[in-house]
Short mmCIF file of C-alpha atoms in Angstrom, two decimals:
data_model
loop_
_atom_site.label_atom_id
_atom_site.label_comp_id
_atom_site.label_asym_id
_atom_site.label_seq_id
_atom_site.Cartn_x
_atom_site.Cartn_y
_atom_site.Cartn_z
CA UNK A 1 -8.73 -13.16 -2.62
CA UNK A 2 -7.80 -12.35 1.02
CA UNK A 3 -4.51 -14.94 1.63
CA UNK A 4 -6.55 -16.57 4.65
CA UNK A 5 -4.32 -19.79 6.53
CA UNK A 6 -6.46 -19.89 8.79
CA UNK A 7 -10.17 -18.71 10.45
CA UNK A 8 -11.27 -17.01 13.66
CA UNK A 9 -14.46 -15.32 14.52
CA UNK A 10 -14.14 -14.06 18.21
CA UNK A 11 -17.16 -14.04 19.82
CA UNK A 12 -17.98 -12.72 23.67
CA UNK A 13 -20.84 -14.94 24.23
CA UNK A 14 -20.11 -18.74 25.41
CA UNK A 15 -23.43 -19.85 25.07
CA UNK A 16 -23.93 -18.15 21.85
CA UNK A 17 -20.98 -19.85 20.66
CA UNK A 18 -22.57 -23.22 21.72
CA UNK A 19 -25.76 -22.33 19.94
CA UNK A 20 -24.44 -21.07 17.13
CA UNK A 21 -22.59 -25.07 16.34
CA UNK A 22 -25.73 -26.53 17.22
CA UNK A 23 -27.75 -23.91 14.33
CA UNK A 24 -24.55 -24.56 11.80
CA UNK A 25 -25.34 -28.79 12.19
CA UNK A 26 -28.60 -27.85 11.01
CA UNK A 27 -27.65 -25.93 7.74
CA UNK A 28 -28.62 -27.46 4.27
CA UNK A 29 -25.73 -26.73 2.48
CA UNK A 30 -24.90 -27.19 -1.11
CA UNK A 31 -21.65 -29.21 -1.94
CA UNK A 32 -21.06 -29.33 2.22
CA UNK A 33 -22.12 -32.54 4.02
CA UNK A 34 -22.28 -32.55 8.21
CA UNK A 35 -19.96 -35.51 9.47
CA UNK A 36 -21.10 -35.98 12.82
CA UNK A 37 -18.98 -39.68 12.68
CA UNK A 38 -15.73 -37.89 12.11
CA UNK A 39 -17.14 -35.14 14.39
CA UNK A 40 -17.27 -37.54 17.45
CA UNK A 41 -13.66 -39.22 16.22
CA UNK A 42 -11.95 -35.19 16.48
CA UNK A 43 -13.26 -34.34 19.53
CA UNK A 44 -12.22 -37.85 21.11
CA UNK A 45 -9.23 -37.43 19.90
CA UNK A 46 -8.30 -33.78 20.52
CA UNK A 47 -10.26 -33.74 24.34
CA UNK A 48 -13.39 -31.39 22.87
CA UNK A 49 -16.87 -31.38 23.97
CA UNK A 50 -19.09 -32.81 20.97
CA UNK A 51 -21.49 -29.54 21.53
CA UNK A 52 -18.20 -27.76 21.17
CA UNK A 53 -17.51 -28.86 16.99
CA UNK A 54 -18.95 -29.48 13.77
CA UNK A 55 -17.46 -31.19 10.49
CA UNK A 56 -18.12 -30.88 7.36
CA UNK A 57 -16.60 -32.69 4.49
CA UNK A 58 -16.75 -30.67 0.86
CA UNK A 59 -17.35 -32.03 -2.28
CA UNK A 60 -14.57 -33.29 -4.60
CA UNK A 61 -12.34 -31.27 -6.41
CA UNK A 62 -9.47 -31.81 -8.90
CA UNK A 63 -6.72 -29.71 -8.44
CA UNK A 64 -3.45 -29.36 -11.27
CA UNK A 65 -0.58 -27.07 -11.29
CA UNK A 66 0.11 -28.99 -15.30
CA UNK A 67 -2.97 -29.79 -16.71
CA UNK A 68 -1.87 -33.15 -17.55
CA UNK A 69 -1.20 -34.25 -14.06
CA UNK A 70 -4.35 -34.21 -12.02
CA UNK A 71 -5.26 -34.88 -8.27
CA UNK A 72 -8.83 -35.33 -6.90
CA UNK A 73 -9.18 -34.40 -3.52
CA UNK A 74 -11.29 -33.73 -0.86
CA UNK A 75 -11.39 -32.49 2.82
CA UNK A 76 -13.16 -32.49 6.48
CA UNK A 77 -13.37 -29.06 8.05
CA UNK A 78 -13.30 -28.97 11.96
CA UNK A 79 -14.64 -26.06 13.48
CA UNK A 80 -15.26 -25.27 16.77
CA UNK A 81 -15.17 -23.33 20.14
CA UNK A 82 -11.70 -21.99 21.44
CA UNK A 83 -11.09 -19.13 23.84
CA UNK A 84 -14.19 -18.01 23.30
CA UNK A 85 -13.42 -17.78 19.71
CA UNK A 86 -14.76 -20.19 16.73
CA UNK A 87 -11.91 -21.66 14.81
CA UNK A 88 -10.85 -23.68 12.28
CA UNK A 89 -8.72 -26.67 14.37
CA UNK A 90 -7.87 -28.84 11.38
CA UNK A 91 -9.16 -29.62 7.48
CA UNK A 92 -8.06 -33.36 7.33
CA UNK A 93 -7.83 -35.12 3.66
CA UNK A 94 -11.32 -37.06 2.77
CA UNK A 95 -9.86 -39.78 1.23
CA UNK A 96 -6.18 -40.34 3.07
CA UNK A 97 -7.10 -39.31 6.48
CA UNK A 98 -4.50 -36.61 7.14
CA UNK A 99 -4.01 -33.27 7.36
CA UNK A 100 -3.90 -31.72 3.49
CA UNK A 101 -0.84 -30.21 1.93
CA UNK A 102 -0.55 -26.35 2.31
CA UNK A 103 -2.19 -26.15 -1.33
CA UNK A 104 -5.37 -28.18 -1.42
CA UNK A 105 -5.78 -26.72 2.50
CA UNK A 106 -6.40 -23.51 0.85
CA UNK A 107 -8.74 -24.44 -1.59
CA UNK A 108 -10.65 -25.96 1.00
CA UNK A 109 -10.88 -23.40 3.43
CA UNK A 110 -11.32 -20.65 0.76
CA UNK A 111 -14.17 -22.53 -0.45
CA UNK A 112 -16.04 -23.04 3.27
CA UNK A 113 -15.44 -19.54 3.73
CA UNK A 114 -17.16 -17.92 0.38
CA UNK A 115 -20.22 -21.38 0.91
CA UNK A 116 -20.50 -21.79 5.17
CA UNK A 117 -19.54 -18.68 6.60
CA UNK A 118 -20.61 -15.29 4.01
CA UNK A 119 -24.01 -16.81 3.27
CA UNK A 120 -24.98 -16.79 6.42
CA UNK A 121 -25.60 -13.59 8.14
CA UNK A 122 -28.50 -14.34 10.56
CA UNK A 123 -25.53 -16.85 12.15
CA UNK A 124 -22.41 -15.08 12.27
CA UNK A 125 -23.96 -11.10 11.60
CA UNK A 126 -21.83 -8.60 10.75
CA UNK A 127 -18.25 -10.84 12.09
CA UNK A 128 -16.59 -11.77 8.68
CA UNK A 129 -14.74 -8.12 9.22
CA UNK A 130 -13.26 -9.11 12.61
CA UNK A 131 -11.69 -13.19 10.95
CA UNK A 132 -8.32 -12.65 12.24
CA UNK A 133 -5.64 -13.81 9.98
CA UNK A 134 -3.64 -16.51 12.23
CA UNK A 135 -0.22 -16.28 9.73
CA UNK A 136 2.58 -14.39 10.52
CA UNK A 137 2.04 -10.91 8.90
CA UNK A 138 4.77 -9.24 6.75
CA UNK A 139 6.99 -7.27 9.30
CA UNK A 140 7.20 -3.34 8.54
CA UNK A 141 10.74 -2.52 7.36
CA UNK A 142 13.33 -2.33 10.52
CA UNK A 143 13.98 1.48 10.99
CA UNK A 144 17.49 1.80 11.56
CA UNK A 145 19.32 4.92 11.38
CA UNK A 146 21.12 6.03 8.23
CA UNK A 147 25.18 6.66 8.13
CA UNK A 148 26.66 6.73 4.73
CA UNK A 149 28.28 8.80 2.73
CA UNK A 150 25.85 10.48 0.89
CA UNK A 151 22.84 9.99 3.83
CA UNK A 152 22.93 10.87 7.42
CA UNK A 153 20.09 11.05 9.94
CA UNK A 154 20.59 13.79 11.88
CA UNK A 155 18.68 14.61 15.36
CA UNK A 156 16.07 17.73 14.70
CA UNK A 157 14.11 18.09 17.99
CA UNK A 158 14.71 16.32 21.67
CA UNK A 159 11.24 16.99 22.05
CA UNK A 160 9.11 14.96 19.51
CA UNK A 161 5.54 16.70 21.63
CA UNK A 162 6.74 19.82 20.69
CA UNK A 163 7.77 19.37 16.99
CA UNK A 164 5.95 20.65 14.30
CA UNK A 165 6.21 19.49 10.76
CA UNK A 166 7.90 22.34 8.21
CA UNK A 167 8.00 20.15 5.31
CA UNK A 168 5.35 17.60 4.39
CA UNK A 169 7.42 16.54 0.87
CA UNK A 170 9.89 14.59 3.21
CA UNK A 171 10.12 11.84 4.45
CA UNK A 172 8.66 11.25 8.25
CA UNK A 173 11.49 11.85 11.11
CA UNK A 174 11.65 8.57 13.07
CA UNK A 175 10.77 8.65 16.68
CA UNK A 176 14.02 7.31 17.99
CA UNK A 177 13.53 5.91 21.95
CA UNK A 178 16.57 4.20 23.84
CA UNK A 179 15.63 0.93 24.94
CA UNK A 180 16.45 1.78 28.92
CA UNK A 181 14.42 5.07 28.82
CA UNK A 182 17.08 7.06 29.32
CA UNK A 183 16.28 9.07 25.88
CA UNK A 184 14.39 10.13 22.91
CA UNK A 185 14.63 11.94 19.93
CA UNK A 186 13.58 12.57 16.39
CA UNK A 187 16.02 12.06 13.35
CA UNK A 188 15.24 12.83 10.03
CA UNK A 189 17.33 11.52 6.65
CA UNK A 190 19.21 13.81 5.14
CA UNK A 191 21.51 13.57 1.94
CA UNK A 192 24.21 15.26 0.18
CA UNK A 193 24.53 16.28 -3.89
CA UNK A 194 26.55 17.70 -6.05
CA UNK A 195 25.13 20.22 -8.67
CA UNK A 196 27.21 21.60 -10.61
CA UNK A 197 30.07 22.98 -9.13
CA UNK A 198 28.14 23.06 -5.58
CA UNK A 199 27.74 21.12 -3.34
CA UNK A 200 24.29 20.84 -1.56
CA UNK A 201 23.03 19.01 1.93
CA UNK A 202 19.07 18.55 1.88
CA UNK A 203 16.28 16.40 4.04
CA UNK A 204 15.53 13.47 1.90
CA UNK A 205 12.14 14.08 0.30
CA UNK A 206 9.50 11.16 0.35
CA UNK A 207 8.48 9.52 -2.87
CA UNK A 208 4.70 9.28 -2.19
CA UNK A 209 4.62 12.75 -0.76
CA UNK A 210 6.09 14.24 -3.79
CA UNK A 211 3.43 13.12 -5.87
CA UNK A 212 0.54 13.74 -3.42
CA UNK A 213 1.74 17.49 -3.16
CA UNK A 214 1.96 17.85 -7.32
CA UNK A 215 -2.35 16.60 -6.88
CA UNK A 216 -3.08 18.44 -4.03
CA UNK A 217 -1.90 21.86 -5.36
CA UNK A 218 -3.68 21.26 -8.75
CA UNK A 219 -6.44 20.65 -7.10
CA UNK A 220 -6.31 23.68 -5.52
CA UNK A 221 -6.00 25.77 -7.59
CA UNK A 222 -8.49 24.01 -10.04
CA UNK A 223 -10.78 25.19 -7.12
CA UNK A 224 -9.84 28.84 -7.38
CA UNK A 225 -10.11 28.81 -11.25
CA UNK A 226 -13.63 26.85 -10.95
CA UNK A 227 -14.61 29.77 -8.53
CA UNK A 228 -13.42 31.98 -11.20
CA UNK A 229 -15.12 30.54 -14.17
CA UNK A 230 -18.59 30.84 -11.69
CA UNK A 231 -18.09 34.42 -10.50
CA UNK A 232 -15.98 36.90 -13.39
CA UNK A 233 -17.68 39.38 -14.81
CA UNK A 234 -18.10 38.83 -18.60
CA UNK A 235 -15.90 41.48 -21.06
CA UNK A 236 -18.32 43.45 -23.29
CA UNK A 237 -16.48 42.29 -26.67
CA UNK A 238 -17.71 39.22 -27.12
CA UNK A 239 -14.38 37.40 -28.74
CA UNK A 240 -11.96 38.81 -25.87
CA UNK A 241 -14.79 37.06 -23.85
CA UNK A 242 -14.38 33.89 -25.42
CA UNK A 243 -10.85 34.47 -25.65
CA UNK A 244 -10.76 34.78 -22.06
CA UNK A 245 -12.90 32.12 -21.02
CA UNK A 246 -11.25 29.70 -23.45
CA UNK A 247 -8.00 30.47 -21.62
CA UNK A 248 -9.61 29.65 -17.77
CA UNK A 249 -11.33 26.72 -19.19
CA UNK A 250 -8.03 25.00 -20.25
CA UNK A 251 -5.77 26.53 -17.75
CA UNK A 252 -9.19 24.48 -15.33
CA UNK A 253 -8.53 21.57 -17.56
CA UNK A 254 -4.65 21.51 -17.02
CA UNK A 255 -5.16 21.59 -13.26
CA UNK A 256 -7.59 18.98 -12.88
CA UNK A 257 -6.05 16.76 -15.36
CA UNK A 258 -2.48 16.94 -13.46
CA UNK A 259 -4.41 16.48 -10.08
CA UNK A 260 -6.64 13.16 -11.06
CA UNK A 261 -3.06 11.60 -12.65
CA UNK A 262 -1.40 12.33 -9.75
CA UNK A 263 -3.70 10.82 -7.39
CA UNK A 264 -3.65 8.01 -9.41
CA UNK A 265 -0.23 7.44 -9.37
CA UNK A 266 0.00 8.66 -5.65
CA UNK A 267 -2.41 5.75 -4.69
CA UNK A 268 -0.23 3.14 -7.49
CA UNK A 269 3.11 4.09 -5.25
CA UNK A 270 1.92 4.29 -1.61
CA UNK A 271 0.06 0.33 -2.49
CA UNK A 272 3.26 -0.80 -4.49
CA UNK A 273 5.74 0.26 -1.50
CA UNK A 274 3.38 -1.23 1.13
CA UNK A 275 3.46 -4.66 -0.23
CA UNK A 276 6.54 -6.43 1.26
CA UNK A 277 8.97 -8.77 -1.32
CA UNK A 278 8.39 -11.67 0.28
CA UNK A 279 4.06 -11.37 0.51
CA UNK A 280 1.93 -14.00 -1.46
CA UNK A 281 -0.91 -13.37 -3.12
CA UNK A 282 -3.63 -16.13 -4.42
CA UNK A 283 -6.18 -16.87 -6.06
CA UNK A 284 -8.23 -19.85 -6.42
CA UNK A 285 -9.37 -20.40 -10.51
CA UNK A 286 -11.75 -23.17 -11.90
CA UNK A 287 -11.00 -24.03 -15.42
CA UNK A 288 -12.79 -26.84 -17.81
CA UNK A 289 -13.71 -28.24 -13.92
CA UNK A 290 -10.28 -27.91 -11.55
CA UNK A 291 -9.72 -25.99 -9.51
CA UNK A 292 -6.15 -24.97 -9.19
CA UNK A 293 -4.37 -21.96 -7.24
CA UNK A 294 -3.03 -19.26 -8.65
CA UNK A 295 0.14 -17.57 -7.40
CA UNK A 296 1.31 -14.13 -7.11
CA UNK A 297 4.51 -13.03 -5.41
CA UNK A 298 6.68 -9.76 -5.46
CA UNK A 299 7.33 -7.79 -9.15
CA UNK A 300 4.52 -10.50 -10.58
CA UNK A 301 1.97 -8.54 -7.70
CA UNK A 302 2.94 -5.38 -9.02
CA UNK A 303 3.01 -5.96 -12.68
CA UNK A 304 -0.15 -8.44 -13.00
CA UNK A 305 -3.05 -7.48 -10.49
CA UNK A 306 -5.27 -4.56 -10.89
CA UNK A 307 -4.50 -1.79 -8.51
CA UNK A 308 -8.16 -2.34 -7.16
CA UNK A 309 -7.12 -5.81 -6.02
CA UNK A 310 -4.33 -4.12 -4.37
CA UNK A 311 -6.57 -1.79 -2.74
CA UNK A 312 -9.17 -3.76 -1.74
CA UNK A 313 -7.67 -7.34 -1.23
CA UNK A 314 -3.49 -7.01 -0.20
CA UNK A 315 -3.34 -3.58 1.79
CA UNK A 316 -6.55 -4.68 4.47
CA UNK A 317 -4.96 -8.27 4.87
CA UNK A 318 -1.22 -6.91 5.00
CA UNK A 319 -2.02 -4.02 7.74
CA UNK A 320 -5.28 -5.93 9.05
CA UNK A 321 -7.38 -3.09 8.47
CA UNK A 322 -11.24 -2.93 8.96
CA UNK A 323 -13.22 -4.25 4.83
CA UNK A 324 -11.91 -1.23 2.70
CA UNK A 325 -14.81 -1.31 0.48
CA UNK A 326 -17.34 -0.16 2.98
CA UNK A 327 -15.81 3.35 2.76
CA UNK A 328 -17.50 5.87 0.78
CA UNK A 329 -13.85 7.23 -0.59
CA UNK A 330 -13.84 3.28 -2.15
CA UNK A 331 -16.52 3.72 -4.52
CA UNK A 332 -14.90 7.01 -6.04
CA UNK A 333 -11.96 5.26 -7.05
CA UNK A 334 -13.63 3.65 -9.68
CA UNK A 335 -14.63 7.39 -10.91
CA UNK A 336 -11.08 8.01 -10.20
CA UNK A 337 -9.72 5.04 -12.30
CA UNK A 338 -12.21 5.88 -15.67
CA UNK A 339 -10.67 9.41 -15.78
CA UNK A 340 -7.45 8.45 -15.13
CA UNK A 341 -7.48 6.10 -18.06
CA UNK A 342 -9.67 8.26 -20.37
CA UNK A 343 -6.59 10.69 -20.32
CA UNK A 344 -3.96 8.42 -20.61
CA UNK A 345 -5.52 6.40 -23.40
CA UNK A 346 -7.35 8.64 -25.51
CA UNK A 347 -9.30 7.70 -28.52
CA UNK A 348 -9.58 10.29 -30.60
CA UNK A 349 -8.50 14.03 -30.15
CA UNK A 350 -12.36 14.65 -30.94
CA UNK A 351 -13.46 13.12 -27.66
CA UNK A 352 -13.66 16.47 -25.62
CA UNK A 353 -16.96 15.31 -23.52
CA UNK A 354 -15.01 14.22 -20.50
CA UNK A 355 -13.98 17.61 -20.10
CA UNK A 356 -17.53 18.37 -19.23
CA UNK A 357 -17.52 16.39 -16.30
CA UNK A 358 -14.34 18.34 -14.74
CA UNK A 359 -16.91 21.03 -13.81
CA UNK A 360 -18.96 18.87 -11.75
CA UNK A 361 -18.24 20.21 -7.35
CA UNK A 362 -18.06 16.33 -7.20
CA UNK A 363 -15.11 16.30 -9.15
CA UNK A 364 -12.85 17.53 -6.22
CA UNK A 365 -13.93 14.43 -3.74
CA UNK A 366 -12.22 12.22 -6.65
CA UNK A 367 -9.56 14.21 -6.99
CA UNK A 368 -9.05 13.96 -2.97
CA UNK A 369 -9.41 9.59 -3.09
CA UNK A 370 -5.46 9.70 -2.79
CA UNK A 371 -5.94 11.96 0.93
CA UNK A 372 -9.15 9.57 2.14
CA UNK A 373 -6.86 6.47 1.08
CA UNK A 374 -3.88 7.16 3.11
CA UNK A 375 -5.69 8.74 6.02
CA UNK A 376 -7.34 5.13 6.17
CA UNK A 377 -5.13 3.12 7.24
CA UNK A 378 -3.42 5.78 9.05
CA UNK A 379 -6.92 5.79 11.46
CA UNK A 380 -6.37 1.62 11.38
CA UNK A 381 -2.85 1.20 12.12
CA UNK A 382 -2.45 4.26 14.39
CA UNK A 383 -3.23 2.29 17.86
CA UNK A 384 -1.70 -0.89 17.11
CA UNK A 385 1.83 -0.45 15.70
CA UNK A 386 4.52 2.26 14.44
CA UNK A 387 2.93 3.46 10.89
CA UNK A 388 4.70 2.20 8.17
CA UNK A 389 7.69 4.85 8.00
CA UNK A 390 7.34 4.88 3.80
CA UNK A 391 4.13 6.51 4.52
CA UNK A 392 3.34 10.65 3.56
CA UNK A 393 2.55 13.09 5.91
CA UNK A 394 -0.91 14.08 5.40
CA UNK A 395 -3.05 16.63 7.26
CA UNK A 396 -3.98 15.90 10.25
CA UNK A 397 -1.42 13.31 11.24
CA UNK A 398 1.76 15.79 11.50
CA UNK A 399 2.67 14.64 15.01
CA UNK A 400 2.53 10.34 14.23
CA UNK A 401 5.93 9.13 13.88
CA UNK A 402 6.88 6.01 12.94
CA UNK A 403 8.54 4.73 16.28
CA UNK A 404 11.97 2.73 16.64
CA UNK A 405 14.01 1.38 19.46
CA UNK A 406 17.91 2.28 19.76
CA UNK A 407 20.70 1.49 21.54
CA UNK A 408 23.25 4.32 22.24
CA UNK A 409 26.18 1.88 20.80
CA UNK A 410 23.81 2.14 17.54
CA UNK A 411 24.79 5.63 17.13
CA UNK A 412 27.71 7.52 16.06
CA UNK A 413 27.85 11.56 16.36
CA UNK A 414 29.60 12.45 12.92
CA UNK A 415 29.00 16.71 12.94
CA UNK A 416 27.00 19.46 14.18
CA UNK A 417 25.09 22.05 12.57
#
C-alpha cells in the first residue's frame, strides 16, 4: 500500500471543483454515510463555504496491535476545496469527537481512498496518479565530498557540458557548484588498495552498475550467438553438426541465463539502496474481522516484502513518480521474475523446457527490464531534483549528474595528478 498521510487531487477548474462536492453528496456508497450535520458544524467552524465540503463518516472498525486488547473505532472524513485543490482537511473520531491517533487515521483514509475515490472514475477521471503525498519525503543522501584515507574525490573536468563519460561501471561524478557562483566542477570518488606488494589508486566503481554491465554484455552477446544459431551453415557430418550446435546452444544458454540473474539482482540492489533507513512501509490487514496495520521499516522492508511491492508500491511514493504499473517494461517483470526463479530453484535436472523459451526475440526485452527500470525514474526525477547519486549510468543519461552545493572552506586540495 502507497504510505498516504494525507490526500490531494489538484484540479484547474473552480467550478468543477464545486460540482464535483455537490455529485460526491449524491453517491450511494457502501459502508460510507454523508454527514451533512457535521458537514455544516466543520465549515462553521473552520470559515468554509458549505458548497465547498462534504463528510462522510465510515463504518466501524476494530483495530488491535495484541489480539486481546481491542478498540472499535470510527471516523468523519472532511473533504473539500483548497487552492483549487480537493483535500482531505481533517478525519475526526466518530465516537470521541477529535482528531484520530496517527494509526486509526490511516485506516480511515486508506479505506475512503480504495471505497470514495478509485471507484469512481466518471468523478475524479484519470487524477488518482497526480494525489500528492503531503508528508515529508525521505531526503536523498547529502553529497558531500570524500577525504579519507583510503577515498578521495578528486576534480576530473571544470567543464561538466563538455565531459563525457569513459567509464559507466563507476560511480556518477558529482556536479559540485559553489554556493556564490563563483565555481563549478565535477569530482569523482576515487580509492586506494593494496594488492599484493602494489599499491593501486582507482575510481570507485558503482555497485548497481557492476551488475547491470555483467547483464548487459550477456545479453549481448546472447544476441550474436542467437544470430548465429539462425544463420551458420550446417557441417556435412552430421555428429560434428550436433556437436557443434550443442556447443552454441549452451554457450546461448550460459549467456542468457547470466543476463536474466543479473537483471534480477540489478533491479533487487538499485530498489534496496533507494529505500532510505528511516522510510515506513504499511499495510492495512483484516483478520477474523479487525482491521489492524501492519508495519514495515528498514532491514524488515528488505527482508519481508516482495521485490514487486518494492517496485510498484515504495520506489513511485519515495521519488513521487508517475503509477509504475502502467508501463509496458512492468508487465515483463513478472516474465522476468518466473525465469529468474526457475533457475535458481530448480526442480529436477530433467526440467530442460525453459530452455526453449530462451530462443524466443522476446526474450531480450526481459532481459533489458533492469535498463527500462532505471531509465524510469531517471525520465521522473530528472526535472525536479538532483538524481539520486547511488544511481548507474545508463545510456542515454551520460551527461545527468547528481548536483551538490559547496562551500570553498568545504574543500581541501591534498595532491595533483
Amino acid at each position: 500500500m502507497r504510505h498516504y498521510r494525507d490526500l490531494k487531487i489538484e484540479f484547474n477548474n473552480q467550478k468543477k471543483l464545486i460540482s464535483l462536492i455537490a455529485e460526491l453528496k449524491k453517491l450511494k456508497l457502501k459502508d460510507w454515510k454523508e454527514q451533512s450535520i457535521l458537514s455544516k458544524e466543520f465549515t462553521k467552524n473552520k470559515n468554509l463555504k458549505e458548497n465547498e465540503l462534504a463528510s462522510f463518516s465510515s463504518t466501524y472498525f476494530k483495530y488491535t496491535k495484541e489480539k486481546s486488547d481491542q478498540e472499535v473505532f470510527a471516523g468523519t472524513v472532511h473533504i473539500g476545496i483548497k487552492d483549487n485543490c480537493l483535500v482531505v482537511y481533517d478525519i475526526i473520531s466518530l465516537i470521541k469527537g477529535d482528531k484520530l491517533p496517527v494509526h486509526l487515521y490511516n485506516i480511515i483514509l486508506h479505506k475512503f481512498i480504495d471505497d470514495v475515490i478509485k471507484p469512481h472514475p466518471e468523478l475524479f477521471g484519470k487524477t488518482f496518479g497526480s494525489i500528492k503525498l503531503n508528508r515529508n519525503k525521505p531526503e536523498i543522501p547529502k553529497i558531500t565530498p570524500t577525504n579519507s584515507s583510503n577515498k578521495k574525490s578528486l576534480v576530473i573536468s571544470a567543464n561538466p557540458e563538455k565531459f563525457k563519460i569513459f567509464n559507466e561501471r563507476l560511480k556518477r561524478p558529482i556536479h559540485f557548484v559553489s554556493q556564490d557562483g563563483s565555481g563549478e566542477a565535477l569530482m569523482l570518488e576515487g580509492e586506494n588498495a593494496k594488492i599484493g606488494n602494489k599499491k593501486i589508486s582507482y575510481f570507485t566503481p558503482n555497485n548497481i552498475a557492476i551488475l547491470l554491465s555483467v547483464s548487459n554484455k550477456s545479453q549481448n552477446e546472447a544476441k550474436r550467438l542467437l544470430q548465429e544459431i539462425k544463420t551458420r551453415d550446417n557441417i556435412e557430418n552430421s555428429l560434428d553438426d550436433i556437436k557443434e550446435s550443442s556447443k552454441i546452444i549452451c554457450d546461448f544458454i550460459e549467456q542468457i541465463q547470466t543476463s536474466i540473474v543479473f537483471t534480477y539482482t540489478t533491479i533487487e540492489a538499485f530498489v534496496n539502496l533507494s529505500i532510505p533507513e528511516e522510510y515506513e512501509y504499511f499495510e492495512i490487514k483484516k483478520e477474523a474481522g479487525v482491521h489492524y496495520e501492519k508495519r514495515f521499516k528498514g532491514s524488515s522492508i528488505e527482508r519481508l516484502l516482495p521485490l514487486k511491492t518494492k517496485i510498484k508500491e515504495i520506489l513511485p511514493d519515495i521519488y513521487e513518480t508517475d503509477p509504475i504499473e502502467k508501463e509496458k517494461f512492468f508487465a515483463n517483470f513478472d516474465r522476468l521474475e518466473k525465469l529468474r526463479n526457475k533457475i535458481i530453484h530448480q526442480k529436477s535436472i530433467e526440467h530442460t523446457e525453459l530452455y526453449k523459451e530462451y530462443f524466443r526475440d522476446s526474450i531480450f526485452t526481459v532481459c533489458n527490464v533492469s535498463n527500462d527500470l532505471i531509465t524510469f525514474f531517471y525520465e521522473n526525477c530528472e526535472s525536479d531534483f538532483s538524481t539520486n547519486p547511488i544511481w548507474p549510468t545508463i545510456d542515454g543519461k551520460e551527461s545527468n549528474f547528481p548536483k551538490a552545493y559547496f562551500n570553498s572552506g568545504d574543500f581541501e586540495v591534498t595532491d595533483s595528478l
